[in-house]
Coordinates of C-alpha atoms in Angstrom, one line a residue:
Chain A
X1 CA 103.6 -66.3 23.0
X2 CA 104.0 -62.7 24.0
X3 CA 100.3 -62.2 23.1
X4 CA 99.3 -65.0 25.6
X5 CA 101.5 -63.3 28.2
X6 CA 99.8 -59.9 27.7
X7 CA 96.4 -61.5 28.1
X8 CA 97.5 -63.3 31.3
X9 CA 98.9 -60.0 32.7
X10 CA 95.8 -58.0 31.8
X11 CA 93.4 -60.7 33.2
X12 CA 95.5 -60.7 36.4
X13 CA 95.3 -56.9 36.7
X14 CA 91.6 -56.9 36.0
X15 CA 91.0 -59.6 38.7
X16 CA 92.7 -57.4 41.3
X17 CA 90.7 -54.4 40.1
X18 CA 87.3 -56.1 40.0
X19 CA 87.8 -57.7 43.4
X20 CA 88.6 -54.4 45.0
X21 CA 86.0 -52.3 43.2
X22 CA 83.0 -54.7 43.2
X23 CA 82.1 -53.8 46.7
X24 CA 84.9 -51.4 47.3
X25 CA 82.8 -48.4 48.5
X26 CA 81.3 -50.4 51.4
X27 CA 83.1 -51.4 54.5
X28 CA 83.9 -55.1 54.5
X29 CA 84.5 -55.1 50.7
X30 CA 84.6 -58.5 49.1
X31 CA 83.1 -60.1 52.2
X32 CA 79.7 -58.9 50.9
X33 CA 80.1 -61.0 47.8
X34 CA 79.9 -64.0 50.1
X35 CA 77.5 -62.6 52.7
X36 CA 74.8 -61.5 50.3
X37 CA 73.8 -64.8 48.7
X38 CA 74.3 -66.7 52.0
X39 CA 71.9 -64.3 53.8
X40 CA 69.5 -64.6 50.9
X41 CA 69.4 -68.4 51.2
X42 CA 69.0 -68.4 55.0
X43 CA 66.2 -65.8 54.8
X44 CA 64.2 -67.8 52.2
X45 CA 64.8 -71.1 54.1
X46 CA 63.3 -69.6 57.3
X47 CA 60.2 -68.3 55.3
X48 CA 59.6 -71.7 53.7
X49 CA 60.1 -73.6 56.8
X50 CA 57.3 -71.6 58.3
X51 CA 54.7 -72.2 55.6
X52 CA 55.4 -75.8 54.5
X53 CA 55.4 -79.0 56.5
X54 CA 58.3 -80.9 55.0
X55 CA 60.6 -80.5 52.0
X56 CA 60.0 -82.3 48.8
X57 CA 63.2 -84.2 49.3
X58 CA 64.9 -85.4 52.5
X59 CA 64.2 -83.9 55.9
X60 CA 66.1 -80.6 55.8
X61 CA 64.5 -77.6 54.2
X62 CA 67.7 -75.8 54.3
X63 CA 69.6 -78.4 52.4
X64 CA 66.8 -78.8 49.8
X65 CA 66.5 -75.2 49.2
X66 CA 70.2 -74.4 49.3
X67 CA 71.1 -77.1 46.7
X68 CA 68.5 -75.7 44.3
X69 CA 69.5 -72.1 44.9
X70 CA 73.2 -72.7 44.6
X71 CA 73.0 -74.7 41.4
X72 CA 70.8 -72.0 39.9
X73 CA 73.3 -69.3 41.2
X74 CA 76.2 -70.9 39.2
X75 CA 74.3 -69.8 36.1
X76 CA 72.5 -66.7 37.3
X77 CA 75.3 -64.9 39.1
X78 CA 77.7 -65.7 36.2
X79 CA 75.5 -64.4 33.4
X80 CA 74.4 -61.4 35.4
X81 CA 78.0 -60.4 36.2
X82 CA 79.2 -61.0 32.7
X83 CA 76.4 -59.2 31.0
X84 CA 78.0 -55.9 31.6
X85 CA 81.7 -57.0 31.7
X86 CA 82.7 -55.0 28.6
X87 CA 80.4 -52.1 29.3
X88 CA 81.7 -51.6 32.8
X89 CA 85.3 -51.7 31.6
X90 CA 84.9 -49.9 28.3
X91 CA 87.2 -47.1 29.3
X92 CA 90.0 -49.6 29.8
X93 CA 89.8 -50.7 26.1
X94 CA 91.6 -47.4 25.3
X95 CA 94.7 -49.2 26.5
X96 CA 95.9 -51.1 23.5
X97 CA 96.8 -54.2 25.5
X98 CA 93.3 -54.7 26.9
X99 CA 91.0 -56.8 24.7
X100 CA 87.3 -57.2 25.3
X101 CA 87.7 -60.9 26.0
X102 CA 90.0 -60.1 28.9
X103 CA 87.2 -58.5 30.8
X104 CA 85.1 -61.6 30.3
X105 CA 87.8 -64.0 31.4
X106 CA 88.5 -61.9 34.6
X107 CA 84.9 -61.7 35.6
X108 CA 84.4 -65.3 34.8
X109 CA 87.2 -66.5 37.1
X110 CA 86.1 -64.1 39.9
X111 CA 82.5 -65.2 39.7
X112 CA 83.1 -68.9 39.5
X113 CA 85.4 -68.7 42.5
X114 CA 83.0 -66.6 44.4
X115 CA 80.0 -68.9 43.8
X116 CA 82.1 -71.9 44.7
X117 CA 83.1 -70.3 47.9
X118 CA 79.5 -69.4 48.7
X119 CA 78.5 -73.0 48.0
X120 CA 81.2 -74.4 50.3
X121 CA 80.3 -72.0 53.1
X122 CA 76.5 -72.4 52.9
X123 CA 76.3 -76.1 52.2
X124 CA 79.1 -76.8 54.7
X125 CA 77.3 -74.9 57.4
X126 CA 74.0 -76.6 56.7
X127 CA 75.5 -80.1 56.7
X128 CA 77.4 -79.4 59.9
X129 CA 74.6 -77.7 61.9
X130 CA 71.9 -80.2 60.9
X131 CA 74.3 -83.1 61.6
X132 CA 72.9 -84.8 58.6
X133 CA 74.0 -88.2 57.5
X134 CA 75.1 -87.4 54.1
X135 CA 77.2 -88.9 51.4
X136 CA 78.3 -86.6 48.6
X137 CA 78.7 -87.9 45.1
X138 CA 81.0 -85.5 43.3
X139 CA 80.5 -86.3 39.6
X140 CA 76.9 -85.0 39.2
X141 CA 77.9 -81.9 41.2
X142 CA 80.7 -81.2 38.7
X143 CA 78.5 -81.9 35.7
X144 CA 75.9 -79.4 37.1
X145 CA 78.4 -76.7 37.8
X146 CA 80.2 -77.1 34.5
X147 CA 76.9 -76.8 32.6
X148 CA 75.6 -73.9 34.6
X149 CA 78.9 -72.1 34.1
X150 CA 79.0 -72.8 30.3
X151 CA 75.4 -71.5 30.0
X152 CA 76.1 -68.4 32.0
X153 CA 79.2 -67.6 30.1
X154 CA 77.6 -68.2 26.7
X155 CA 74.6 -66.0 27.6
X156 CA 76.8 -63.4 29.2
X157 CA 79.0 -63.1 26.1
X158 CA 76.0 -62.9 23.8
X159 CA 74.4 -60.2 25.9
X160 CA 77.6 -58.1 25.9
X161 CA 77.0 -57.6 22.2
X162 CA 73.2 -57.8 21.9
X163 CA 72.6 -55.3 24.8
X164 CA 74.6 -52.8 22.9
X165 CA 73.2 -53.5 19.4
X166 CA 69.5 -53.8 20.4
X167 CA 68.8 -51.8 23.6
X168 CA 65.2 -53.1 23.7
X169 CA 66.5 -56.7 23.9
X170 CA 68.0 -55.9 27.4
X171 CA 64.5 -55.2 28.7
X172 CA 63.1 -58.3 27.1
X173 CA 65.9 -60.5 28.4
X174 CA 65.3 -59.2 32.0
X175 CA 61.6 -59.9 31.7
X176 CA 62.2 -63.5 30.6
X177 CA 65.2 -64.2 32.9
X178 CA 63.6 -63.1 36.1
X179 CA 60.9 -65.7 36.5
X180 CA 63.4 -68.5 35.6
X181 CA 64.2 -68.8 39.3
X182 CA 60.6 -69.8 39.9
X183 CA 60.2 -72.3 37.1
X184 CA 63.5 -74.1 37.3
X185 CA 62.7 -76.2 40.3
X186 CA 64.4 -74.4 43.2
X187 CA 61.4 -74.6 45.4
X188 CA 59.8 -77.8 44.1
X189 CA 60.8 -81.0 42.3
X190 CA 60.3 -81.0 38.6
X191 CA 59.6 -84.8 39.0
X192 CA 56.3 -84.1 40.8
X193 CA 54.8 -81.9 38.0
X194 CA 52.0 -83.6 36.1
X195 CA 52.8 -85.0 32.8
X196 CA 52.1 -82.6 29.9
X197 CA 53.6 -79.7 31.8
X198 CA 56.6 -81.6 33.0
X199 CA 58.0 -81.9 29.4
X200 CA 57.7 -78.1 29.0
X201 CA 59.6 -77.4 32.2
X202 CA 62.2 -79.9 31.1
X203 CA 63.0 -77.8 28.0
X204 CA 64.7 -75.4 30.5
X205 CA 68.3 -76.6 30.9
X206 CA 68.4 -75.1 34.4
X207 CA 65.8 -77.6 35.5
X208 CA 68.2 -80.3 34.5
X209 CA 71.1 -78.6 36.2
X210 CA 69.3 -78.3 39.5
X211 CA 68.1 -81.9 39.4
X212 CA 71.5 -83.3 38.6
X213 CA 73.1 -81.1 41.3
X214 CA 70.7 -82.5 43.9
X215 CA 71.5 -86.1 43.0
X216 CA 75.0 -85.3 44.3
X217 CA 73.5 -84.7 47.8
X218 CA 70.6 -87.0 47.8
X219 CA 71.7 -90.6 46.9
X220 CA 68.1 -91.8 47.0
X221 CA 66.9 -89.1 44.5
X222 CA 66.3 -90.5 41.1
X223 CA 65.9 -87.3 39.1
X224 CA 63.7 -88.8 36.5
X225 CA 63.7 -86.8 33.4
X226 CA 67.1 -85.3 33.9
X227 CA 69.1 -85.7 30.7
X228 CA 72.8 -85.1 30.8
X229 CA 73.2 -85.5 27.1
X230 CA 70.6 -82.9 26.3
X231 CA 72.1 -80.6 28.9
X232 CA 75.7 -80.8 27.5
X233 CA 74.5 -80.3 24.0
X234 CA 72.6 -77.2 24.9
X235 CA 75.3 -75.7 27.1
X236 CA 78.1 -76.2 24.6
X237 CA 75.9 -74.8 21.9
X238 CA 75.1 -71.7 23.9
X239 CA 78.8 -71.3 24.8
X240 CA 79.9 -71.5 21.2
X241 CA 77.2 -69.3 19.9
X242 CA 78.1 -66.8 22.6
X243 CA 81.8 -67.0 21.7
X244 CA 81.0 -66.6 18.0
X245 CA 78.8 -63.5 18.5
X246 CA 81.3 -62.0 20.9
X247 CA 84.3 -62.5 18.6
X248 CA 82.7 -61.4 15.4
X249 CA 81.3 -58.2 17.0
X250 CA 84.3 -57.2 19.1
X251 CA 84.6 -54.1 16.9
X252 CA 81.1 -53.1 18.1
X253 CA 82.3 -53.5 21.7
X254 CA 85.3 -51.2 21.3
X255 CA 83.3 -48.3 19.9
X256 CA 81.5 -45.8 22.1
Chain B
X1 CA 108.7 -47.9 12.7
X2 CA 105.1 -47.7 11.9
X3 CA 104.0 -48.7 8.4
X4 CA 100.5 -48.3 6.8
X5 CA 100.1 -50.8 4.1
X6 CA 97.2 -50.0 1.8
X7 CA 95.1 -49.1 4.8
X8 CA 91.4 -48.6 4.4
X9 CA 89.1 -47.4 7.2
X10 CA 85.5 -46.3 7.1
X11 CA 83.4 -45.0 10.0
X12 CA 79.7 -45.1 9.9
X13 CA 77.8 -42.7 12.1
X14 CA 74.0 -42.7 12.0
X15 CA 74.0 -44.5 8.7
X16 CA 76.4 -42.1 7.0
X17 CA 79.5 -43.8 5.8
X18 CA 82.7 -41.7 5.8
X19 CA 86.0 -42.7 4.3
X20 CA 88.9 -42.0 6.7
X21 CA 91.6 -43.9 4.8
X22 CA 91.5 -45.2 1.3
X23 CA 94.3 -47.5 0.3
X24 CA 96.7 -45.3 2.2
X25 CA 100.4 -46.3 2.4
X26 CA 103.0 -44.4 4.4
X27 CA 106.0 -45.2 6.6
X28 CA 106.9 -43.4 9.8
X29 CA 110.5 -44.2 10.5
X30 CA 112.0 -44.3 14.0
X31 CA 113.6 -41.1 15.2
X32 CA 111.1 -38.7 13.5
X33 CA 108.4 -37.1 15.6
X34 CA 105.3 -36.7 13.5
X35 CA 102.5 -34.1 13.4
X36 CA 99.2 -35.3 12.0
X37 CA 97.5 -32.5 10.1
X38 CA 94.0 -32.4 8.6
X39 CA 90.8 -30.5 8.6
X40 CA 88.1 -31.0 11.3
X41 CA 86.5 -34.3 11.0
X42 CA 89.0 -35.7 8.6
X43 CA 89.7 -38.5 11.0
X44 CA 92.9 -37.5 12.8
X45 CA 91.8 -38.9 16.1
X46 CA 90.6 -42.1 14.4
X47 CA 94.0 -42.4 12.8
X48 CA 95.6 -42.1 16.3
X49 CA 93.4 -44.8 17.6
X50 CA 94.3 -47.0 14.7
X51 CA 97.9 -46.5 15.5
X52 CA 97.3 -47.3 19.2
X53 CA 95.5 -50.4 18.1
X54 CA 92.2 -49.8 19.7
X55 CA 90.4 -49.6 16.4
X56 CA 90.7 -52.0 13.5
X57 CA 91.2 -51.4 9.8
X58 CA 88.6 -52.4 7.3
X59 CA 91.3 -53.3 4.8
X60 CA 95.1 -53.4 4.6
X61 CA 97.3 -53.5 7.6
X62 CA 99.5 -51.5 10.0
X63 CA 102.9 -52.9 10.9
X64 CA 104.2 -51.6 14.2
X65 CA 107.5 -52.0 15.8
X66 CA 108.1 -50.6 19.3
X67 CA 105.9 -49.9 22.3
X68 CA 103.1 -47.4 21.6
X69 CA 101.5 -45.4 24.4
X70 CA 97.8 -44.6 25.0
X71 CA 96.8 -41.0 24.2
X72 CA 98.8 -38.8 26.6
X73 CA 97.0 -37.7 29.7
X74 CA 94.1 -40.2 29.2
X75 CA 92.0 -40.3 32.3
X76 CA 89.1 -42.5 31.3
X77 CA 90.5 -45.6 33.0
X78 CA 90.6 -44.1 36.5
X79 CA 88.2 -45.9 38.7
X80 CA 86.7 -43.4 41.2
X81 CA 86.5 -45.8 44.1
X82 CA 90.2 -46.8 43.8
X83 CA 93.0 -44.6 45.1
X84 CA 95.4 -42.9 42.8
X85 CA 98.0 -45.4 43.8
X86 CA 95.8 -48.4 43.1
X87 CA 94.9 -47.0 39.7
X88 CA 98.6 -46.5 38.9
X89 CA 99.4 -50.1 40.0
X90 CA 96.6 -51.4 37.7
X91 CA 98.2 -49.7 34.6
X92 CA 101.7 -51.0 35.7
X93 CA 100.3 -54.5 35.8
X94 CA 98.7 -54.2 32.3
X95 CA 102.0 -53.0 30.8
X96 CA 104.1 -55.4 32.8
X97 CA 106.3 -52.8 34.4
X98 CA 107.4 -52.8 38.0
X99 CA 104.4 -51.8 40.1
X100 CA 106.3 -50.3 43.0
X101 CA 108.7 -48.3 40.8
X102 CA 105.9 -46.8 38.8
X103 CA 103.8 -46.0 41.9
X104 CA 106.7 -44.2 43.4
X105 CA 107.5 -42.3 40.3
X106 CA 103.9 -41.1 39.9
X107 CA 103.7 -40.2 43.5
X108 CA 106.7 -38.1 43.2
X109 CA 105.7 -36.5 39.9
X110 CA 102.1 -35.7 40.5
X111 CA 102.6 -34.0 43.8
X112 CA 99.3 -35.0 45.2
X113 CA 100.5 -35.5 48.8
X114 CA 98.2 -37.5 51.0
X115 CA 95.6 -37.5 48.2
X116 CA 97.6 -40.0 46.3
X117 CA 96.2 -42.6 48.7
X118 CA 92.7 -41.3 48.6
X119 CA 90.0 -42.4 46.1
X120 CA 90.3 -40.7 42.7
X121 CA 86.6 -39.8 43.0
X122 CA 87.6 -37.1 45.6
X123 CA 90.1 -35.5 43.2
X124 CA 89.7 -32.1 41.5
X125 CA 90.0 -32.2 37.7
X126 CA 93.4 -30.7 38.0
X127 CA 94.6 -33.4 40.3
X128 CA 93.3 -36.1 38.0
X129 CA 95.1 -34.5 35.1
X130 CA 98.3 -34.4 37.1
X131 CA 97.9 -38.1 38.0
X132 CA 97.2 -38.9 34.3
X133 CA 100.2 -37.0 33.0
X134 CA 102.5 -38.5 35.6
X135 CA 101.3 -42.0 34.6
X136 CA 101.9 -41.3 30.9
X137 CA 105.5 -40.2 31.7
X138 CA 106.2 -43.0 34.1
X139 CA 106.3 -45.7 31.5
X140 CA 108.9 -45.6 28.8
X141 CA 107.3 -45.9 25.3
X142 CA 108.9 -45.8 21.9
X143 CA 106.0 -43.7 20.6
X144 CA 103.9 -41.3 22.6
X145 CA 100.5 -40.5 21.1
X146 CA 99.2 -37.0 21.8
X147 CA 95.7 -35.8 20.9
X148 CA 95.8 -32.1 21.6
X149 CA 98.2 -31.4 24.4
X150 CA 96.3 -29.8 27.3
X151 CA 98.3 -27.9 29.8
X152 CA 97.7 -28.8 33.5
X153 CA 98.4 -27.2 36.7
X154 CA 100.1 -24.0 37.6
X155 CA 103.1 -22.4 35.8
X156 CA 105.6 -24.4 37.8
X157 CA 103.9 -27.7 37.1
X158 CA 103.5 -26.9 33.4
X159 CA 107.2 -26.2 33.2
X160 CA 107.9 -29.5 34.9
X161 CA 105.6 -31.4 32.5
X162 CA 107.3 -29.7 29.5
X163 CA 110.8 -30.6 30.8
X164 CA 110.0 -34.2 31.5
X165 CA 108.3 -34.7 28.2
X166 CA 111.3 -33.1 26.5
X167 CA 113.6 -35.6 28.2
X168 CA 111.4 -38.5 27.3
X169 CA 111.4 -37.4 23.7
X170 CA 115.2 -37.7 23.5
X171 CA 114.8 -41.5 23.3
X172 CA 111.2 -41.7 22.0
X173 CA 109.1 -40.2 19.3
X174 CA 105.8 -38.5 19.4
X175 CA 102.8 -38.7 17.1
X176 CA 100.7 -35.7 17.6
X177 CA 97.4 -34.3 16.6
X178 CA 97.1 -30.6 17.2
X179 CA 95.3 -27.6 15.7
X180 CA 98.0 -25.3 17.0
X181 CA 100.8 -25.1 14.4
X182 CA 103.2 -23.7 16.9
X183 CA 102.8 -26.8 19.2
X184 CA 103.3 -29.0 16.2
X185 CA 106.4 -27.1 15.1
X186 CA 107.8 -27.3 18.6
X187 CA 107.6 -31.1 18.9
X188 CA 107.6 -32.5 15.4
X189 CA 110.2 -32.7 12.8
X190 CA 108.0 -34.4 10.1
X191 CA 104.4 -34.1 9.2
X192 CA 101.6 -36.2 7.7
X193 CA 98.6 -34.6 6.0
X194 CA 95.3 -36.5 6.0
X195 CA 93.1 -35.3 3.2
X196 CA 90.4 -37.1 1.3
X197 CA 91.4 -40.6 2.6
X198 CA 95.1 -40.3 1.6
X199 CA 98.1 -39.9 3.8
X200 CA 100.9 -37.8 2.5
X201 CA 104.2 -37.8 4.4
X202 CA 106.5 -34.7 4.4
X203 CA 110.0 -35.1 5.7
X204 CA 109.9 -31.5 6.8
X205 CA 107.1 -30.3 9.1
X206 CA 107.1 -26.9 7.4
X207 CA 106.1 -28.5 4.0
X208 CA 103.3 -30.3 5.7
X209 CA 102.0 -27.2 7.4
X210 CA 102.2 -25.3 4.1
X211 CA 100.1 -28.0 2.3
X212 CA 97.7 -28.1 5.2
X213 CA 97.2 -24.4 5.1
X214 CA 96.6 -24.5 1.4
X215 CA 94.0 -27.3 1.8
X216 CA 92.2 -25.2 4.4
X217 CA 92.1 -22.1 2.2
X218 CA 90.9 -24.1 -0.7
X219 CA 87.8 -25.2 1.1

C-alpha cells in the first residue's frame, strides 16, 4: 500500500516537472505542445488542397487529413516521447523513491492527454469551420486510440532498454520509423491500393488504426481490410513484450 | 536498523567482473553512525547505493528500517530550466513532505536571495551546492548517506552547514564514505571495513581505522 502511494506521489511530481520543463525555456510553455501539431496539420492541409482535386474520402481535405494524422499521432508522439523517458530522467533515479517505470507512467499520461487535447482542438475546429454534417461514432475512435497508445507504450518501453543496450539499434529504428508516416495511409486510403501490395501494407498495424479511426468520422466509409482482432492481438503483444523487456532490464536502466 | 543478510553483489565493467560483496552479513543498529572504510575501488560507493536502494543485489537481501536519504549534497537532479524553488518543490513531492515548508526552509538556509526564483542553470557551482545541501538538511531522515563530504561556501556558511548537520545527527545517524580519517572520526562512532567482498563491523571506529590502515599497508 505504501509502495503504491510512493509511486503515485512520484508520478504526480514528475507530471508537474515534465509539463513545466518540456517547453519551459520558451515563452508560452506548454501551449507549444498543442500549437506545434495543430500548425503542422493546417500547413500540410493547405499544401495538399493546392495540389489535389478532392480528398479520397468525403469533401473536406482538412478532415480527411487530420483524422489520419491524429490517429497516427496517438502512436507516434507517444513512442517518440517515451523512447527517452528514462534517459532524460536518469539523474532522478538516484532518489531511492523514483523507479524507472514512474518516468514512463508520467510521460504516458502527459502525452495521452496532450494528443487528446490536440485532437479535440483540431477536429473540433475543422468540423465547426467547415460546417460539415457529421455524425461521430465513438466506439471505433476509442478502439483506434487505445490500440495506438498500447503500441506506442510497448515500443517506447522496449526502446528505453534497447537504445541503451544496442546504440546502433537507435539509428536503425529511426530509419524504419520515419517513413511509417507515409505508408500508413495518412494521405491516401489503403483500400484503394491494388491487391498484392494492399496485403503488405495491411501488415502495418498503424494502417488498421487509421482506417478504424476514420470510420468514426465517415459513416459511409467501409474500411475494407481493417481487422480489429489482428490489431488488438498485435497491440497487446507489443505492450506485454515491451513491459517484459522493461521490467527485466530495469537494472540496466539504473546504471550509468 | 540496516541489515545485510548474505548479500552478494558483482559489478561488471567492460567485461571484467568484480566482486563487491560475497555473502556478506552485518547489522547496523540504530543510534550508531557508521564510517565505511576500504581501499580505492573496493566498492564503498556501490555499497552506499545499495543501502540507498538505487542498486540491486545479485544475491541475499538488505533489510532496512527507517527513512534513508540520497547521498548528501546530490545535485544531479536539478533541472537547469526550473528555478531553485521549483526543484525543491519537486523533491518535496517525491518524499511526500510539505512543499511550502521545505521551500521556505531551503530559501532561508541556502541564502540565494532573488536567485532562488531564477533558473538553476544560471547558478554558479557554489550556489548549486548550497541549494543541494539545504535540500538535504530540509528533510528529516533516519539515515543520512554521505559520500565524501565536500565543503561549500565561505567560512561562515561552512560553519552553518556543520552546525545544522550536527543538530540533525542528534536524532539521525550517518553512514559515511570518506578517505579522511579525521572526518570519519568526527562523525562516526562505529566502522565497517569492506575488504575482499566481506563486511566487518567494528563497534569502535578506532578499531576499524586500525584494521583499515593495516590492510592498506599490507598491499
